[in-house]
Amino acid sequence: MAGASSHLKPLVTHIYTADPSAHVFNNRVYIYPSHDRETDIQDNDNGDQYDMVDYHVFSMDTIGSEVTDHGVVLRQEDIPWVSKQLWAPDAAYKDGKYYLYFPARDKEGVFRLGVAVGDKPEGPFTPDPEPIPESYSIDPACLVDDDGQAYLYFGGLWGGQLQCWQTGEYKAEAYTDMEPKGTVPAIRPRVAKLSDDMRTFVGGIQEAAIVDDKGELIIADDHDRRFFEAAWVHKYNGKYYFSYSTGDTHYLCYAIGDSPLGPFTYAGRILEPVEGWTTHHSIAEVHGKWYLFHHDSSLSGKNHLRCVKVRELVYDAEGKLHLAD
Ligand code: FUB
């Protein structure tokens, strides 16, 4: 089992990994991370330095046990619509198939979401030849609810281009504004229901509201609480926990709702800033305990060369989340 300070250690050190999406499939823990790589591209607010070209899958019996690297399961060169930047992925299981969701820039430089399908949780995954119709921005995260309905959450500001889609159409000129300012509502994360075959949206894309304890939308200037990227939804005691990164203030926060579509009421921070600019995570129950999977830059000291770590989480009597160690 994990030792007292095992959360300080990267899960793997032979490659750089980030944005871990963790799931238990067939009683085994699977992690779907980004695969960071060396580049000469200088750090910028666009995230150009995150120049990834493939995905690996990792698995282990349980937290603290030996990690298996299943190797490359999807390559940029095998996805016809992609030009660059395979960013944070997620995976889901439904009706005998495994689905790998991923963001990447299309040939026009616009971030879209793709899906690739496999027969096993460790892949390999065969990508659909086109991105998911209507999809945009980054960081897809999939929740398959208890009734079998699947939801895809997504969106990310700045280099993730969510600010370009405020009218429902891509406005390239909004790219450099980065995001609204002042007391107007902050840009909201997106959610869409997935079709039974998990490859298209049904019913359109909705904005998921994150509200304060008075029910007011979080405002644009509230960078300590507004959504930036890294959406993740898990279910606990019948409630939907929407967690996310605040980007430039470097927190992982969460909000709780009664519906998978929101609204979600802000509930606090899960993680204070760690080493490195980005923070991105997932939350999963593994053999009766809950864990936070996240990354930092401690392995390299460089923002774009990150490493995945895992920490235990506990709930208090009110359902609030806390780090266990
Ligand atoms: O890994 C590339 C990007 O950095 C992700 O898509 C964001 O969430 C941030 O972690």
CSV table of C-alpha atoms and ligand atoms in Angstrom, one decimal:
chain,number,residue,atom,x,y,z
A,1,MET,CA,0.0,0.0,0.0
A,2,ALA,CA,1.0,3.6,-0.4
A,3,GLY,CA,3.3,4.8,2.4
A,4,ALA,CA,2.9,8.0,4.4
A,5,SER,CA,4.7,10.3,2.0
A,6,SER,CA,4.1,8.3,-1.2
A,7,HIS,CA,2.1,11.2,-2.6
A,8,LEU,CA,5.4,13.2,-2.9
A,9,LYS,CA,6.7,10.7,-5.5
A,10,PRO,CA,5.8,10.7,-9.2
A,11,LEU,CA,3.8,7.7,-10.3
A,12,VAL,CA,6.3,7.1,-13.1
A,13,THR,CA,9.6,8.7,-13.9
A,14,HIS,CA,10.7,7.1,-17.3
A,15,ILE,CA,8.5,9.6,-19.3
A,16,TYR,CA,6.9,12.9,-18.4
A,17,THR,CA,3.1,12.7,-17.7
A,18,ALA,CA,0.3,15.2,-16.9
A,19,ASP,CA,-3.5,15.7,-16.8
A,20,PRO,CA,-4.2,12.2,-15.3
A,21,SER,CA,-7.7,10.8,-15.8
A,22,ALA,CA,-8.1,7.8,-13.6
A,23,HIS,CA,-10.7,5.1,-13.8
A,24,VAL,CA,-11.2,1.6,-12.3
A,25,PHE,CA,-12.1,-0.8,-15.1
A,26,ASN,CA,-12.3,-4.6,-14.4
A,27,ASN,CA,-11.1,-4.0,-10.8
A,28,ARG,CA,-7.8,-2.5,-12.0
A,29,VAL,CA,-6.8,1.2,-11.9
A,30,TYR,CA,-6.2,2.8,-15.3
A,31,ILE,CA,-4.6,6.2,-15.9
A,32,TYR,CA,-5.0,8.2,-19.1
A,33,PRO,CA,-2.5,11.1,-19.0
A,34,SER,CA,-1.0,13.5,-21.4
A,35,HIS,CA,2.5,12.6,-22.5
A,36,ASP,CA,4.7,15.7,-22.2
A,37,ARG,CA,7.8,15.9,-24.3
A,38,GLU,CA,10.9,18.0,-24.7
A,39,THR,CA,10.6,21.1,-26.9
A,40,ASP,CA,12.5,24.3,-27.7
A,41,ILE,CA,9.2,26.3,-27.7
A,42,GLN,CA,9.3,29.0,-25.1
A,43,ASP,CA,6.6,29.2,-22.4
A,44,ASN,CA,3.8,31.5,-23.3
A,45,ASP,CA,0.1,32.1,-22.3
A,46,ASN,CA,-1.0,30.2,-25.4
A,47,GLY,CA,0.5,27.0,-24.0
A,48,ASP,CA,2.5,26.4,-27.3
A,49,GLN,CA,5.1,24.6,-25.2
A,50,TYR,CA,2.7,21.8,-24.5
A,51,ASP,CA,3.5,20.1,-27.8
A,52,MET,CA,2.5,16.5,-27.3
A,53,VAL,CA,2.1,13.9,-30.1
A,54,ASP,CA,0.9,10.7,-28.5
A,55,TYR,CA,-0.8,9.0,-25.5
A,56,HIS,CA,0.3,6.2,-23.2
A,57,VAL,CA,-2.0,4.3,-20.8
A,58,PHE,CA,-0.8,3.2,-17.4
A,59,SER,CA,-2.4,0.6,-15.0
A,60,MET,CA,-1.9,-0.9,-11.6
A,61,ASP,CA,-3.6,-3.4,-9.3
A,62,THR,CA,-4.3,-0.7,-6.7
A,63,ILE,CA,-2.8,2.5,-5.4
A,64,GLY,CA,0.8,2.0,-4.4
A,65,SER,CA,1.4,-1.2,-6.5
A,66,GLU,CA,3.6,-1.6,-9.5
A,67,VAL,CA,2.7,0.6,-12.5
A,68,THR,CA,2.5,-1.0,-15.9
A,69,ASP,CA,3.1,1.3,-19.0
A,70,HIS,CA,1.0,-0.1,-21.8
A,71,GLY,CA,3.0,1.9,-24.3
A,72,VAL,CA,1.7,4.2,-27.0
A,73,VAL,CA,-2.0,3.7,-27.6
A,74,LEU,CA,-2.7,6.6,-30.0
A,75,ARG,CA,-0.4,8.7,-32.2
A,76,GLN,CA,-1.0,12.1,-33.8
A,77,GLU,CA,0.0,10.8,-37.2
A,78,ASP,CA,-2.9,8.3,-37.1
A,79,ILE,CA,-5.5,11.0,-36.6
A,80,PRO,CA,-6.4,12.5,-40.0
A,81,TRP,CA,-7.9,15.8,-38.7
A,82,VAL,CA,-5.1,16.7,-36.2
A,83,SER,CA,-2.3,19.2,-36.8
A,84,LYS,CA,-0.8,19.4,-33.3
A,85,GLN,CA,-1.1,19.4,-29.5
A,86,LEU,CA,-2.6,16.2,-28.1
A,87,TRP,CA,-3.7,17.7,-24.8
A,88,ALA,CA,-5.5,16.3,-21.8
A,89,PRO,CA,-7.5,13.1,-22.5
A,90,ASP,CA,-10.1,11.0,-20.7
A,91,ALA,CA,-11.6,7.5,-21.1
A,92,ALA,CA,-14.9,5.9,-20.6
A,93,TYR,CA,-16.5,2.5,-20.9
A,94,LYS,CA,-20.0,1.7,-22.3
A,95,ASP,CA,-21.6,-1.4,-23.7
A,96,GLY,CA,-18.4,-3.4,-24.2
A,97,LYS,CA,-16.2,-0.7,-25.7
A,98,TYR,CA,-13.7,1.8,-24.3
A,99,TYR,CA,-13.6,5.4,-25.6
A,100,LEU,CA,-10.6,7.7,-25.4
A,101,TYR,CA,-11.6,11.4,-25.7
A,102,PHE,CA,-8.9,13.9,-26.5
A,103,PRO,CA,-8.4,17.5,-27.6
A,104,ALA,CA,-6.1,18.6,-30.4
A,105,ARG,CA,-5.8,21.4,-32.9
A,106,ASP,CA,-7.3,20.8,-36.3
A,107,LYS,CA,-5.6,21.8,-39.6
A,108,GLU,CA,-6.9,25.4,-39.1
A,109,GLY,CA,-5.4,25.6,-35.7
A,110,VAL,CA,-8.8,25.4,-33.9
A,111,PHE,CA,-9.0,23.0,-30.9
A,112,ARG,CA,-11.6,20.3,-31.3
A,113,LEU,CA,-12.4,17.1,-29.4
A,114,GLY,CA,-11.7,13.7,-30.9
A,115,VAL,CA,-12.8,10.2,-29.9
A,116,ALA,CA,-11.0,6.9,-30.4
A,117,VAL,CA,-12.4,3.5,-29.7
A,118,GLY,CA,-10.9,0.3,-28.3
A,119,ASP,CA,-11.9,-3.2,-27.1
A,120,LYS,CA,-9.7,-3.1,-24.0
A,121,PRO,CA,-9.0,-0.3,-21.4
A,122,GLU,CA,-5.3,-0.3,-22.3
A,123,GLY,CA,-6.1,0.2,-26.0
A,124,PRO,CA,-5.0,0.4,-28.7
A,125,PHE,CA,-7.6,3.0,-29.8
A,126,THR,CA,-8.8,3.6,-33.3
A,127,PRO,CA,-9.6,7.3,-33.9
A,128,ASP,CA,-12.7,8.5,-35.7
A,129,PRO,CA,-11.5,10.3,-38.9
A,130,GLU,CA,-13.2,13.6,-38.0
A,131,PRO,CA,-13.5,15.4,-34.6
A,132,ILE,CA,-16.8,15.1,-32.7
A,133,PRO,CA,-19.3,17.3,-34.7
A,134,GLU,CA,-19.8,20.7,-33.0
A,135,SER,CA,-17.0,20.1,-30.5
A,136,TYR,CA,-14.5,22.8,-29.6
A,137,SER,CA,-11.9,23.8,-27.0
A,138,ILE,CA,-10.0,21.3,-24.7
A,139,ASP,CA,-10.0,19.0,-21.8
A,140,PRO,CA,-12.8,16.5,-22.4
A,141,ALA,CA,-14.0,14.6,-19.3
A,142,CYS,CA,-16.6,11.9,-19.5
A,143,LEU,CA,-19.1,10.9,-16.8
A,144,VAL,CA,-21.3,7.8,-17.5
A,145,ASP,CA,-24.1,8.2,-15.0
A,146,ASP,CA,-25.8,5.4,-13.2
A,147,ASP,CA,-28.7,5.3,-15.7
A,148,GLY,CA,-26.2,4.8,-18.6
A,149,GLN,CA,-26.4,8.4,-20.0
A,150,ALA,CA,-23.0,9.7,-20.7
A,151,TYR,CA,-22.0,13.4,-20.5
A,152,LEU,CA,-18.9,15.1,-21.9
A,153,TYR,CA,-17.6,18.1,-20.0
A,154,PHE,CA,-15.0,20.4,-21.6
A,155,GLY,CA,-13.5,23.8,-22.1
A,156,GLY,CA,-10.4,25.8,-21.3
A,157,LEU,CA,-9.5,29.5,-21.4
A,158,TRP,CA,-6.5,31.3,-23.1
A,159,GLY,CA,-4.7,28.7,-25.2
A,160,GLY,CA,-7.7,26.4,-24.8
A,161,GLN,CA,-9.7,28.9,-26.9
A,162,LEU,CA,-13.0,28.8,-24.9
A,163,GLN,CA,-13.1,32.6,-25.0
A,164,CYS,CA,-13.4,32.4,-28.8
A,165,TRP,CA,-16.8,30.5,-28.5
A,166,GLN,CA,-18.8,33.0,-26.4
A,167,THR,CA,-21.3,33.5,-29.3
A,168,GLY,CA,-21.5,29.8,-30.2
A,169,GLU,CA,-19.3,30.5,-33.3
A,170,TYR,CA,-15.5,30.6,-33.4
A,171,LYS,CA,-14.2,34.2,-33.2
A,172,ALA,CA,-10.5,34.3,-33.8
A,173,GLU,CA,-10.2,37.9,-32.7
A,174,ALA,CA,-11.2,36.9,-29.1
A,175,TYR,CA,-8.1,34.8,-29.0
A,176,THR,CA,-5.9,37.6,-27.7
A,177,ASP,CA,-8.5,39.0,-25.2
A,178,MET,CA,-8.1,35.7,-23.3
A,179,GLU,CA,-11.3,36.3,-21.2
A,180,PRO,CA,-13.9,38.9,-20.0
A,181,LYS,CA,-13.1,41.2,-17.1
A,182,GLY,CA,-15.0,42.8,-14.3
A,183,THR,CA,-18.3,41.8,-12.6
A,184,VAL,CA,-19.8,40.1,-15.7
A,185,PRO,CA,-20.3,36.3,-15.3
A,186,ALA,CA,-17.2,34.3,-16.0
A,187,ILE,CA,-17.0,32.1,-19.0
A,188,ARG,CA,-18.7,28.8,-18.1
A,189,PRO,CA,-17.5,25.2,-18.8
A,190,ARG,CA,-19.4,23.3,-21.4
A,191,VAL,CA,-21.3,20.0,-21.1
A,192,ALA,CA,-23.1,17.9,-23.7
A,193,LYS,CA,-25.0,14.6,-23.6
A,194,LEU,CA,-23.4,11.9,-25.6
A,195,SER,CA,-25.2,9.6,-28.0
A,196,ASP,CA,-25.6,5.9,-27.2
A,197,ASP,CA,-22.6,5.2,-29.4
A,198,MET,CA,-20.6,7.8,-27.4
A,199,ARG,CA,-19.4,9.5,-30.6
A,200,THR,CA,-21.7,12.5,-31.1
A,201,PHE,CA,-23.4,15.1,-29.0
A,202,VAL,CA,-27.2,15.0,-28.6
A,203,GLY,CA,-29.3,18.0,-27.6
A,204,GLY,CA,-26.6,20.6,-28.2
A,205,ILE,CA,-23.9,22.0,-26.0
A,206,GLN,CA,-24.9,23.6,-22.7
A,207,GLU,CA,-23.0,26.0,-20.3
A,208,ALA,CA,-22.6,24.6,-16.8
A,209,ALA,CA,-23.2,27.2,-14.2
A,210,ILE,CA,-20.9,27.5,-11.2
A,211,VAL,CA,-22.6,29.7,-8.5
A,212,ASP,CA,-21.7,31.0,-5.1
A,213,ASP,CA,-23.6,30.3,-1.9
A,214,LYS,CA,-26.2,33.0,-2.9
A,215,GLY,CA,-26.8,31.3,-6.2
A,216,GLU,CA,-25.0,34.0,-8.2
A,217,LEU,CA,-22.8,33.1,-11.1
A,218,ILE,CA,-19.1,33.3,-10.3
A,219,ILE,CA,-17.8,36.6,-11.9
A,220,ALA,CA,-15.0,37.1,-14.4
A,221,ASP,CA,-12.7,38.9,-12.0
A,222,ASP,CA,-12.9,36.2,-9.4
A,223,HIS,CA,-9.8,34.4,-10.6
A,224,ASP,CA,-9.6,32.4,-7.3
A,225,ARG,CA,-12.9,30.7,-8.1
A,226,ARG,CA,-13.7,31.0,-11.8
A,227,PHE,CA,-13.4,28.0,-14.1
A,228,PHE,CA,-10.3,28.0,-16.3
A,229,GLU,CA,-9.8,24.4,-17.5
A,230,ALA,CA,-9.5,20.7,-16.4
A,231,ALA,CA,-13.2,19.9,-15.8
A,232,TRP,CA,-13.9,16.6,-14.0
A,233,VAL,CA,-17.1,15.3,-12.6
A,234,HIS,CA,-17.6,12.4,-10.1
A,235,LYS,CA,-20.6,11.3,-8.1
A,236,TYR,CA,-20.7,10.8,-4.4
A,237,ASN,CA,-23.8,10.1,-2.3
A,238,GLY,CA,-26.0,11.0,-5.2
A,239,LYS,CA,-24.4,14.5,-5.7
A,240,TYR,CA,-22.4,15.6,-8.7
A,241,TYR,CA,-19.0,17.0,-7.8
A,242,PHE,CA,-17.6,19.3,-10.6
A,243,SER,CA,-13.9,20.0,-10.0
A,244,TYR,CA,-11.6,22.2,-12.1
A,245,SER,CA,-8.5,24.3,-12.3
A,246,THR,CA,-8.5,28.1,-11.8
A,247,GLY,CA,-5.5,28.4,-14.2
A,248,ASP,CA,-3.6,31.6,-13.4
A,249,THR,CA,-4.3,31.3,-9.7
A,250,HIS,CA,-3.3,27.7,-9.8
A,251,TYR,CA,-6.0,26.1,-7.5
A,252,LEU,CA,-8.0,23.0,-7.9
A,253,CYS,CA,-11.5,23.8,-6.8
A,254,TYR,CA,-14.8,22.1,-6.7
A,255,ALA,CA,-18.5,22.8,-6.7
A,256,ILE,CA,-21.5,20.5,-5.9
A,257,GLY,CA,-24.8,20.0,-7.8
A,258,ASP,CA,-27.9,17.8,-7.9
A,259,SER,CA,-27.8,17.3,-11.6
A,260,PRO,CA,-25.0,16.3,-14.0
A,261,LEU,CA,-25.9,19.5,-16.0
A,262,GLY,CA,-25.5,21.8,-13.0
A,263,PRO,CA,-25.8,24.3,-11.5
A,264,PHE,CA,-22.9,23.5,-9.2
A,265,THR,CA,-22.4,25.5,-6.0
A,266,TYR,CA,-18.8,26.4,-5.2
A,267,ALA,CA,-17.6,24.3,-2.3
A,268,GLY,CA,-13.9,25.1,-1.8
A,269,ARG,CA,-10.4,24.2,-2.8
A,270,ILE,CA,-9.0,20.7,-3.1
A,271,LEU,CA,-5.4,21.5,-3.8
A,272,GLU,CA,-3.3,24.7,-3.2
A,273,PRO,CA,-0.8,25.7,-5.9
A,274,VAL,CA,1.9,23.1,-6.7
A,275,GLU,CA,5.2,23.4,-8.6
A,276,GLY,CA,4.5,24.4,-12.2
A,277,TRP,CA,2.0,26.7,-13.9
A,278,THR,CA,-0.8,24.2,-14.8
A,279,THR,CA,-2.8,22.1,-12.4
A,280,HIS,CA,-5.1,19.3,-13.7
A,281,HIS,CA,-6.5,16.3,-12.0
A,282,SER,CA,-9.1,13.5,-11.7
A,283,ILE,CA,-10.9,12.1,-8.7
A,284,ALA,CA,-11.8,8.4,-8.5
A,285,GLU,CA,-12.8,5.7,-6.0
A,286,VAL,CA,-10.4,2.9,-5.8
A,287,HIS,CA,-11.2,-0.2,-3.8
A,288,GLY,CA,-13.3,1.7,-1.2
A,289,LYS,CA,-11.0,4.8,-0.9
A,290,TRP,CA,-11.1,8.1,-2.8
A,291,TYR,CA,-8.0,9.6,-4.5
A,292,LEU,CA,-6.9,12.8,-6.2
A,293,PHE,CA,-4.7,12.2,-9.3
A,294,HIS,CA,-2.9,15.4,-10.3
A,295,HIS,CA,0.4,16.6,-11.7
A,296,ASP,CA,3.2,19.0,-10.9
A,297,SER,CA,6.6,19.9,-12.4
A,298,SER,CA,8.8,18.6,-9.6
A,299,LEU,CA,10.5,15.9,-11.8
A,300,SER,CA,11.9,18.4,-14.3
A,301,GLY,CA,11.6,21.9,-12.8
A,302,LYS,CA,10.0,22.9,-16.2
A,303,ASN,CA,6.3,23.9,-16.7
A,304,HIS,CA,5.9,21.7,-19.7
A,305,LEU,CA,7.5,18.5,-18.4
A,306,ARG,CA,5.2,17.3,-15.7
A,307,CYS,CA,4.7,14.2,-13.6
A,308,VAL,CA,1.6,12.5,-12.2
A,309,LYS,CA,1.1,12.0,-8.5
A,310,VAL,CA,-1.7,10.6,-6.4
A,311,ARG,CA,-3.1,11.5,-2.9
A,312,GLU,CA,-5.9,10.1,-0.8
A,313,LEU,CA,-9.0,12.2,-0.3
A,314,VAL,CA,-11.6,12.0,2.5
A,315,TYR,CA,-15.1,13.4,2.8
A,316,ASP,CA,-16.3,15.0,6.0
A,317,ALA,CA,-19.9,14.6,7.4
A,318,GLU,CA,-21.1,17.4,5.1
A,319,GLY,CA,-19.6,15.8,2.0
A,320,LYS,CA,-16.8,18.3,1.8
A,321,LEU,CA,-13.5,17.0,0.3
A,322,HIS,CA,-10.2,17.1,2.1
A,323,LEU,CA,-6.7,15.8,1.4
A,324,ALA,CA,-6.0,12.8,3.7
A,325,ASP,CA,-2.2,13.3,4.2
B,1,FUB,O1,-1.5,19.4,-21.0
B,1,FUB,C1,-1.9,20.5,-21.8
B,1,FUB,C2,-2.9,21.4,-21.1
B,1,FUB,O2,-2.2,21.9,-19.9
B,1,FUB,C3,-4.1,20.7,-20.6
B,1,FUB,O3,-5.0,20.5,-21.6
B,1,FUB,C4,-4.5,21.7,-19.6
B,1,FUB,O4,-5.5,21.2,-18.7
B,1,FUB,C5,-3.2,22.0,-18.8
B,1,FUB,O5,-2.9,21.0,-17.9
